[in-house]
Amino acid sequence: MLVVEKNALSEEIESYVEKYGNDRSALLMILHEIQKKHRHISEFAQQEVARLLNIHPVEVYSVISFFAFLNSNPKGRNLVRICQTISCDMKGKKQVVQAIERELGIKIGETTKDNKFTVEYANCLGLCDMGPAMAINDQVYVNLTPEKAVELLSKVK
Amino acid sequence: MEDKKSLRAPVSQKPHVVPKPEHPEYLGGSITVEINEKKLTVPFGTTILEACKQAQIHIPTLCHHEDLCVAGVCRVCVVEVEGMRTLQASCAFPITAPIKIKTTTNAVRKARKHIIDLLISEHYGECYSCFRNNNCELQSLAKEYGVDHYNFGHVTQPRYEVDNSSYSVVRDMDKCVLCKRCVRTCIDLQEVGVLEAIDRGHNTHIGTFFDKPLAEVICINCGQCINRCPTGALRANDPRDEIWAAIDDPTKHVVIQTAPSPRAAIGEEFGQGAGKSFTGELNTALRRIGFDKVFDTNFTADLTIIEEGTELILRLYKALVKKEIVALPQFTSCSPGWVKYLEHFYPEYIDNLSSAKSPQQMFGALIKTFYAQKAGIDPANIVSVALMPCSAKKFECNRPEMNSSGYKDVDYGLTTRELAQMIKEAGIFLPEMPQSHFDDPFGEASGAGLIFGATGGVMEAALRSVIEFVTGKRVEDVYANADITPVRGFEGIRYAEIPITEVGPVPKLLQHLVPDWNWLKGATLKIAVCHGTANAKKVMEDIKAGGKFSECHFIEFMACPGGCLGGGGQPIPTNEEIRKKRAEAIYNEDKSLPVRKSHENRHVTELYDMFLTDGPCGHISHKLLHTHYVKRGKFIA
Ligand code: SF4
Ligand code: SF4
Ligand code: SF4
Ligand code: FES
Ligand code: FES
């Protein structure tokens, strides 16, 4: 990471701390902002957050590792999350997953070579009556079939 | 830790504690509960666990530790509280109403058994190949609840790689039961903050920042997490095999130096209660194991006092008389955990650290130079072992700069626990050994060197010498029996002022450094003592803010709660009571010694006459007995 990049990131995080305060209860809001902008929270960013909130870096890492929607390592430009919980599972999640894996040529948890997609499992999205459900970035899709899932992916830029 | 209030738990981890009333006898100050149909009156806010202890009712625990904040995560300690739908964790339940508690019902027994079965179903490890065999809290719970088969299955393959990147601490997360005692130790008690729970649900494990190897994060090697881990998941990096190999090799001359704290605690490993010293027995046992020479680290502790005391006098002289800018207060440097803590968290203060090496490293340098010459042995054939209460000493002897003899000054740091194991392997029952003395040419050490083992000990030892150097009077005339009690005790941070009302002649040893003491007349020596890095942090923050500790002249820092006697290599378990007893053992032994001041140790004066001929802080001593430090900083690359 270049020094200028580091400085820019530090400044950015400082601005979030200004906005949300430097109490440790502000941690999640700050992490969300960083995640939104950079799609991951780097080692350096985590240590900067720790420094500014006066907590330990490992505590920041612990929180990030706890939440599926926060991540430490860069992911593809688009995040596909397929519900793996019981209702969706019973409604045919497996076929949907297979179709997506085949279409993108990667396995769950992996990122496509062109960095366009990362595919993951998620736990219940709260749409159990309309399963199988999945989310592409912030948008949820329901009543999926393998064909529908593949079609949705093809529309993503 | 005496002062539980001095623990800074991060807000989220702070336990919900109901403050105990100052006057339990006043109305509302106490509360009467019923435990197993017996009535008991306890102060408001007492936990069920504490109340049961008072009633002499045993409750099994796992995540609970007296030194640490409440966690309530393992649920092994559940009891029934009448009127409540579910069982309650007794360690995390403060009594605020006249409740009725049952500790032996079927529901309680069944729940505890299931919890233990579940813990075991996630546990990978075999007791006979585990260093905690017979001293493991999970194992004893299984025994207590008669576990005779794997009710919920068992892990048959390792899931984690053992992390032995660190010179000091080895982590085997397959044996971890996720009690988070190590997390609370590292974050709350030590305020280093290396370990946390990572990931969630079934994947939860204890890890470091980005799950990096321990050697790459800012661990200070204090080993306090080891001492509080209930299982074999954490242990020290064990050099026993290498040491046995050296002993078995006839071409090697294997010497061991023994620090003051192990002898006051090693009896615990042989079923003797805490608080009894086994100095003479230990010497015999070490010879029987096959060490060629047994030396007393207290000898170099005495030397440390002379060097570090002289350094302090020189710093004060420069500051007060020559008006030069020097780093004050001077910080002690004998605790390698503390040194690394400072290097990471306050690198801007490394000039304040005394440049004197720790007694272990001074001894290492002397063994492979002075002793090798005297005994006519090629230093290349000497294997130098240090028996220490400490896991950080293993890291210290591997610091690249610790080779002033031209060789690795100390080859292996060995902990009390590991030596006890070697003694057992040799078929020796330590308490029954006849007593014997240390070997010459370092055979004599003073009580001042001995008390290095307890918090405040370095300060007391230094004062015993400095007071006599400067005033020309005997310490006994100032403090009864030369017991400098203001610096003793277990309070986290202690502060004392010592007015210098009169001065005497400059002793011969120091005459080439200062002309007289008149510049100290009427001055007040301000000193402080602290133990546990959480307390060190408080002192450092105060210094940074220009508070009262910034005006001190000399501050003793010890990384471990209680000082070395509570070190990360000492027998497990540890708690305040045990640490107090070890301290008593040390102070009692000090009282019984003929020489109790470092400068009265005749071997030390001889060493200056014969070997370190240009005196304390001279060129030779600078080469062999002093060192430098690294500005490490906090950034984890
Ligand atoms: S940690 Fe305890 S239960 Fe596990 S293998 Fe070691 S002694 Fe046995
Ligand atoms: S050795 Fe000390 S600093 Fe290192 S992880 Fe354990 S408690 Fe923390
Ligand atoms: S490593 Fe030891 S102390 Fe830490 S959580 Fe695991 S069992 Fe508990
Ligand atoms: S089970 Fe899939 S959304 Fe709830
Ligand atoms: S000892 Fe009470 S919950 Fe662990």
XYZ file of N, CA, C and O in Angstrom, chain B residues 197-314:
472
model
N -11.871 -13.960 20.487
C -12.629 -14.996 19.799
C -12.807 -14.560 18.353
O -13.213 -13.436 18.082
N -12.480 -15.436 17.438
C -12.568 -15.127 16.017
C -13.638 -16.021 15.392
O -13.786 -17.182 15.786
N -14.370 -15.452 14.421
C -15.405 -16.179 13.701
C -16.596 -16.447 14.612
O -16.627 -15.965 15.744
N -17.564 -17.213 14.145
C -18.727 -17.439 15.013
C -19.248 -18.863 14.875
O -18.821 -19.616 14.001
N -20.174 -19.160 15.814
C -20.807 -20.472 15.805
C -19.781 -21.580 15.903
O -18.824 -21.495 16.671
N -19.988 -22.568 15.080
C -19.144 -23.751 15.140
C -17.684 -23.439 14.806
O -16.777 -24.158 15.196
N -17.462 -22.356 14.052
C -16.088 -22.040 13.648
C -15.337 -21.189 14.657
O -14.181 -20.838 14.430
N -16.000 -20.821 15.743
C -15.349 -19.939 16.715
C -14.049 -20.553 17.218
O -13.983 -21.741 17.529
N -13.016 -19.744 17.260
C -11.759 -20.179 17.857
C -11.076 -18.958 18.447
O -11.436 -17.829 18.108
N -10.115 -19.197 19.311
C -9.368 -18.075 19.863
C -8.212 -17.804 18.908
O -7.474 -18.721 18.543
N -8.077 -16.565 18.498
C -7.021 -16.273 17.538
C -6.436 -14.889 17.737
O -6.854 -14.126 18.621
N -5.480 -14.594 16.894
C -4.813 -13.295 16.941
C -5.321 -12.440 15.785
O -6.154 -12.882 15.002
N -4.801 -11.263 15.650
C -5.156 -10.371 14.560
C -4.875 -11.074 13.227
O -3.743 -11.492 12.972
N -5.885 -11.226 12.411
C -5.789 -11.918 11.130
C -5.252 -13.345 11.275
O -4.675 -13.890 10.347
N -5.458 -13.927 12.449
C -4.967 -15.277 12.728
C -3.493 -15.446 12.400
O -3.040 -16.500 11.944
N -2.732 -14.406 12.646
C -1.300 -14.483 12.389
C -0.613 -15.322 13.462
O -1.135 -15.454 14.566
N 0.564 -15.848 13.160
C 1.317 -16.554 14.200
C 1.631 -15.597 15.359
O 1.831 -14.403 15.148
N 1.672 -16.163 16.552
C 1.854 -15.334 17.746
C 3.120 -14.484 17.685
O 3.169 -13.364 18.177
N 4.159 -15.019 17.039
C 5.419 -14.277 16.991
C 5.297 -13.011 16.153
O 6.128 -12.122 16.252
N 4.258 -12.928 15.326
C 4.141 -11.758 14.454
C 3.218 -10.688 14.995
O 3.059 -9.640 14.386
N 2.539 -10.960 16.101
C 1.694 -9.916 16.680
C 2.393 -9.349 17.908
O 3.554 -9.671 18.177
N 1.671 -8.515 18.680
C 2.406 -7.784 19.714
C 2.364 -8.473 21.074
O 2.329 -7.829 22.105
N 2.412 -9.795 21.068
C 2.468 -10.554 22.320
C 3.752 -10.199 23.072
O 4.823 -10.151 22.486
N 3.643 -9.977 24.380
C 4.836 -9.622 25.151
C 5.440 -10.845 25.846
O 6.341 -10.717 26.665
N 4.895 -12.015 25.572
C 5.446 -13.287 26.069
C 5.306 -13.491 27.571
O 6.004 -14.314 28.144
N 4.404 -12.739 28.207
C 4.313 -12.813 29.662
C 3.815 -14.170 30.146
O 4.027 -14.532 31.299
N 3.095 -14.902 29.285
C 2.623 -16.227 29.687
C 1.512 -16.223 30.720
O 1.146 -17.286 31.231
N 0.962 -15.060 31.015
C -0.124 -15.017 31.995
C -1.337 -15.793 31.492
O -2.106 -16.342 32.277
N -1.499 -15.832 30.167
C -2.603 -16.606 29.582
C -2.399 -18.091 29.852
O -3.357 -18.813 30.109
N -1.148 -18.545 29.824
C -0.869 -19.966 30.086
C -1.311 -20.313 31.505
O -1.975 -21.312 31.743
N -0.932 -19.435 32.434
C -1.218 -19.719 33.838
C -2.711 -19.768 34.143
O -3.110 -20.311 35.161
N -3.505 -19.144 33.282
C -4.937 -19.107 33.563
C -5.749 -19.999 32.641
O -6.962 -20.095 32.792
N -5.105 -20.642 31.705
C -5.823 -21.565 30.814
C -6.170 -22.838 31.595
O -5.314 -23.404 32.253
N -7.426 -23.277 31.530
C -7.788 -24.475 32.305
C -7.285 -25.770 31.668
O -7.263 -26.804 32.318
N -6.898 -25.709 30.404
C -6.517 -26.934 29.692
C -5.092 -26.833 29.141
O -4.376 -25.875 29.411
N -4.739 -27.806 28.329
C -3.407 -27.828 27.725
C -3.330 -27.039 26.425
O -2.368 -27.198 25.673
N -4.313 -26.169 26.166
C -4.313 -25.428 24.901
C -3.157 -24.432 24.825
O -2.682 -24.107 23.748
N -2.732 -23.944 25.966
C -1.621 -22.991 26.001
C -0.509 -23.568 26.860
O -0.760 -24.067 27.955
N 0.691 -23.504 26.344
C 1.821 -23.940 27.158
C 3.062 -23.179 26.721
O 3.048 -22.487 25.695
N 4.127 -23.333 27.503
C 5.354 -22.635 27.145
C 6.155 -23.487 26.171
O 5.969 -24.697 26.098
N 7.023 -22.835 25.433
C 7.876 -23.518 24.473
C 8.955 -24.284 25.239
O 9.824 -23.690 25.864
N 8.890 -25.580 25.179
C 9.576 -26.437 26.152
C 10.949 -26.903 25.650
O 11.028 -27.614 24.656
N 12.055 -26.534 26.316
C 13.379 -26.924 25.826
C 13.924 -28.179 26.501
O 15.123 -28.433 26.445
N 13.066 -28.967 27.142
C 13.591 -30.088 27.929
C 14.431 -31.043 27.096
O 15.498 -31.477 27.534
N 13.952 -31.364 25.896
C 14.688 -32.349 25.079
C 16.112 -31.883 24.803
O 17.068 -32.651 24.926
N 16.255 -30.618 24.424
C 17.582 -30.077 24.124
C 18.468 -30.101 25.372
O 19.662 -30.393 25.288
N 17.869 -29.793 26.519
C 18.684 -29.750 27.736
C 19.123 -31.153 28.140
O 20.287 -31.381 28.477
N 18.203 -32.114 28.061
C 18.602 -33.502 28.342
C 19.737 -33.922 27.410
O 20.711 -34.551 27.819
N 19.603 -33.544 26.128
C 20.631 -33.944 25.163
C 21.980 -33.350 25.551
O 23.015 -34.030 25.474
N 21.984 -32.102 25.999
C 23.238 -31.467 26.415
C 23.811 -32.163 27.639
O 25.018 -32.391 27.749
N 22.917 -32.522 28.580
C 23.394 -33.200 29.789
C 24.006 -34.554 29.424
O 25.033 -34.968 29.968
N 23.388 -35.229 28.469
C 23.883 -36.552 28.078
C 25.162 -36.488 27.244
O 25.823 -37.504 27.045
N 25.489 -35.299 26.735
C 26.657 -35.154 25.875
C 27.897 -34.881 26.739
O 27.992 -33.833 27.371
N 28.848 -35.824 26.797
C 29.990 -35.658 27.706
C 30.891 -34.482 27.341
O 31.650 -33.999 28.188
N 30.814 -33.984 26.096
C 31.679 -32.867 25.731
C 31.123 -31.529 26.201
O 31.785 -30.514 26.118
N 29.886 -31.541 26.682
C 29.267 -30.272 27.074
C 29.357 -30.062 28.581
O 29.161 -30.992 29.363
N 29.648 -28.825 28.928
C 29.644 -28.433 30.337
C 28.331 -27.676 30.561
O 28.155 -26.572 30.065
N 27.399 -28.306 31.251
C 26.057 -27.723 31.370
C 25.894 -27.048 32.726
O 26.008 -27.691 33.771
N 25.670 -25.743 32.697
C 25.497 -25.020 33.954
C 24.082 -24.468 34.004
O 23.455 -24.198 32.989
N 23.579 -24.323 35.206
C 22.242 -23.749 35.359
C 22.299 -22.647 36.403
O 22.990 -22.768 37.409
N 21.636 -21.553 36.104
C 21.437 -20.504 37.109
C 19.991 -20.564 37.529
O 19.112 -20.825 36.705
N 19.712 -20.370 38.791
C 18.319 -20.452 39.223
C 17.856 -19.135 39.826
O 18.485 -18.585 40.709
N 16.749 -18.643 39.321
C 16.187 -17.375 39.769
C 15.514 -17.543 41.131
O 15.253 -18.669 41.556
N 15.228 -16.435 41.816
C 14.660 -16.556 43.162
C 13.241 -17.130 43.223
O 12.900 -17.819 44.182
N 12.410 -16.874 42.214
C 11.005 -17.286 42.344
C 10.739 -18.786 42.201
O 9.892 -19.314 42.909
N 11.434 -19.476 41.290
C 11.128 -20.905 41.157
C 11.292 -21.677 42.464
O 10.464 -22.529 42.793
N 12.330 -21.356 43.230
C 12.561 -22.136 44.446
C 11.441 -21.921 45.462
O 11.209 -22.761 46.324
N 10.749 -20.783 45.357
C 9.672 -20.516 46.302
C 8.349 -21.101 45.841
O 7.344 -20.969 46.525
N 8.336 -21.722 44.665
C 7.062 -22.222 44.143
C 7.129 -23.670 43.677
O 6.104 -24.330 43.556
N 8.342 -24.188 43.447
C 8.437 -25.498 42.799
C 7.855 -26.605 43.672
O 7.370 -27.619 43.170
N 7.834 -26.377 44.983
C 7.226 -27.358 45.883
C 5.782 -27.654 45.511
O 5.300 -28.781 45.677
N 5.087 -26.652 44.977
C 3.689 -26.839 44.589
C 3.543 -27.953 43.556
O 2.533 -28.646 43.513
N 4.566 -28.104 42.705
C 4.511 -29.149 41.685
C 4.673 -30.539 42.306
O 4.444 -31.547 41.656
N 5.111 -30.571 43.558
C 5.300 -31.857 44.228
C 4.299 -32.021 45.367
O 4.583 -32.658 46.378
N 3.165 -31.362 45.210
C 2.085 -31.548 46.172
C 2.299 -30.848 47.503
O 1.569 -31.091 48.459
N 3.317 -29.993 47.582
C 3.517 -29.227 48.813
C 2.719 -27.930 48.680
O 2.657 -27.365 47.607
N 2.137 -27.483 49.767
C 1.359 -26.255 49.688
C 2.234 -25.079 49.300
O 3.458 -25.127 49.438
N 1.595 -23.999 48.807
C 2.359 -22.814 48.446
C 2.975 -22.198 49.689
O 2.453 -22.346 50.787
N 4.109 -21.530 49.523
C 4.672 -20.770 50.631
C 5.862 -21.424 51.298
O 6.250 -21.041 52.395
N 6.471 -22.415 50.656
C 7.657 -23.021 51.247
C 8.774 -23.021 50.202
O 8.560 -23.421 49.070
N 9.958 -22.572 50.605
C 11.085 -22.539 49.678
C 11.856 -23.852 49.719
O 11.985 -24.464 50.779
N 12.347 -24.270 48.571
C 13.127 -25.502 48.499
C 14.493 -25.234 47.882
O 14.928 -25.966 46.996
N 15.176 -24.198 48.360
C 16.426 -23.794 47.738
C 17.478 -24.895 47.793
O 18.002 -25.322 46.761
N 17.758 -25.367 49.003
C 18.829 -26.361 49.170
C 18.491 -27.677 48.492
O 19.332 -28.301 47.833
N 17.229 -28.097 48.619
C 16.792 -29.355 48.003
C 16.933 -29.264 46.476
O 17.352 -30.216 45.812
N 16.576 -28.091 45.948
C 16.626 -27.896 44.505
C 18.061 -28.018 43.993
O 18.317 -28.648 42.963
N 18.998 -27.430 44.742
C 20.401 -27.506 44.326
C 20.845 -28.960 44.195
O 21.465 -29.350 43.203
N 20.495 -29.767 45.194
C 20.880 -31.174 45.152
C 20.223 -31.875 43.966
O 20.879 -32.613 43.217
N 18.933 -31.622 43.795
C 18.213 -32.278 42.701
C 18.847 -31.923 41.356
O 19.020 -32.792 40.489
N 19.229 -30.670 41.187
C 19.817 -30.246 39.913
C 21.122 -30.977 39.654
O 21.411 -31.393 38.529
N 21.923 -31.157 40.699
C 23.185 -31.884 40.517
C 22.914 -33.333 40.171
O 23.565 -33.916 39.314
N 21.909 -33.903 40.839
C 21.612 -35.318 40.559
C 21.113 -35.504 39.137
O 21.363 -36.531 38.515
N 20.370 -34.518 38.641
C 19.905 -34.609 37.253
C 21.096 -34.618 36.308
O 21.058 -35.242 35.250
N 22.169 -33.919 36.688
C 23.355 -33.938 35.837
C 23.887 -32.576 35.445
O 24.756 -32.484 34.582
N 23.372 -31.514 36.051
C 23.964 -30.202 35.767
C 25.344 -30.143 36.404
O 25.531 -30.573 37.543
N 26.320 -29.612 35.657
C 27.685 -29.606 36.176
C 27.884 -28.550 37.249
O 28.659 -28.734 38.172
N 27.224 -27.409 37.085
C 27.337 -26.363 38.100
C 25.961 -25.761 38.329
O 25.164 -25.610 37.387
N 25.695 -25.404 39.572
C 24.423 -24.774 39.923
C 24.716 -23.401 40.502
O 25.335 -23.286 41.558
N 24.324 -22.384 39.779
C 24.597 -21.016 40.223
C 23.314 -20.318 40.654
O 22.211 -20.722 40.287
N 23.507 -19.244 41.378
C 22.375 -18.507 41.927
C 22.214 -17.192 41.164
O 23.091 -16.330 41.220
N 21.099 -17.042 40.476
C 20.861 -15.810 39.719
C 20.871 -14.582 40.641
O 21.122 -13.465 40.196
N 20.609 -14.809 41.915
C 20.629 -13.683 42.848
C 21.975 -12.969 42.842
O 22.062 -11.783 43.160
N 23.018 -13.715 42.490
C 24.327 -13.071 42.413
C 24.304 -11.957 41.378
O 24.740 -10.832 41.642
N 23.783 -12.239 40.195
C 23.735 -11.162 39.201
C 22.601 -10.180 39.489
O 22.599 -9.075 38.964
N 21.652 -10.609 40.316
C 20.656 -9.625 40.754
C 21.387 -8.565 41.581
O 21.146 -7.358 41.440
N 22.302 -9.009 42.423
C 23.118 -8.059 43.184
C 23.917 -7.167 42.240
O 24.016 -5.954 42.443
N 24.444 -7.794 41.206
C 25.232 -7.031 40.248
C 24.342 -6.015 39.517
O 24.733 -4.867 39.275
N 23.130 -6.461 39.189
C 22.171 -5.559 38.548
C 21.936 -4.331 39.421
O 21.870 -3.201 38.927
N 21.801 -4.567 40.720
C 21.553 -3.443 41.626
C 22.711 -2.449 41.567
O 22.503 -1.235 41.501
N 23.935 -2.966 41.576
C 25.085 -2.057 41.540
C 25.106 -1.292 40.221
O 25.263 -0.079 40.179
N 24.905 -2.015 39.118
C 24.956 -1.363 37.810
C 23.788 -0.390 37.625
O 23.963 0.752 37.217
N 22.589 -0.881 37.959
C 21.406 -0.061 37.732
C 21.373 1.118 38.714
O 20.975 2.226 38.358
N 21.833 0.858 39.944
C 21.888 1.926 40.945
C 22.894 2.987 40.529
O 22.631 4.203 40.646
N 24.049 2.543 40.032
C 25.058 3.496 39.580
C 24.526 4.314 38.410
O 24.715 5.521 38.329
N 23.836 3.610 37.515
C 23.261 4.301 36.360
C 22.292 5.382 36.824
O 22.293 6.508 36.304
N 21.501 5.061 37.826
C 20.545 6.042 38.351
C 21.278 7.239 38.936
O 20.936 8.408 38.678
N 22.328 6.941 39.722
C 23.091 8.037 40.332
C 23.696 8.922 39.243
O 23.648 10.153 39.318
N 24.216 8.279 38.198
C 24.811 9.054 37.105
C 23.768 9.918 36.399
O 24.016 11.070 36.061
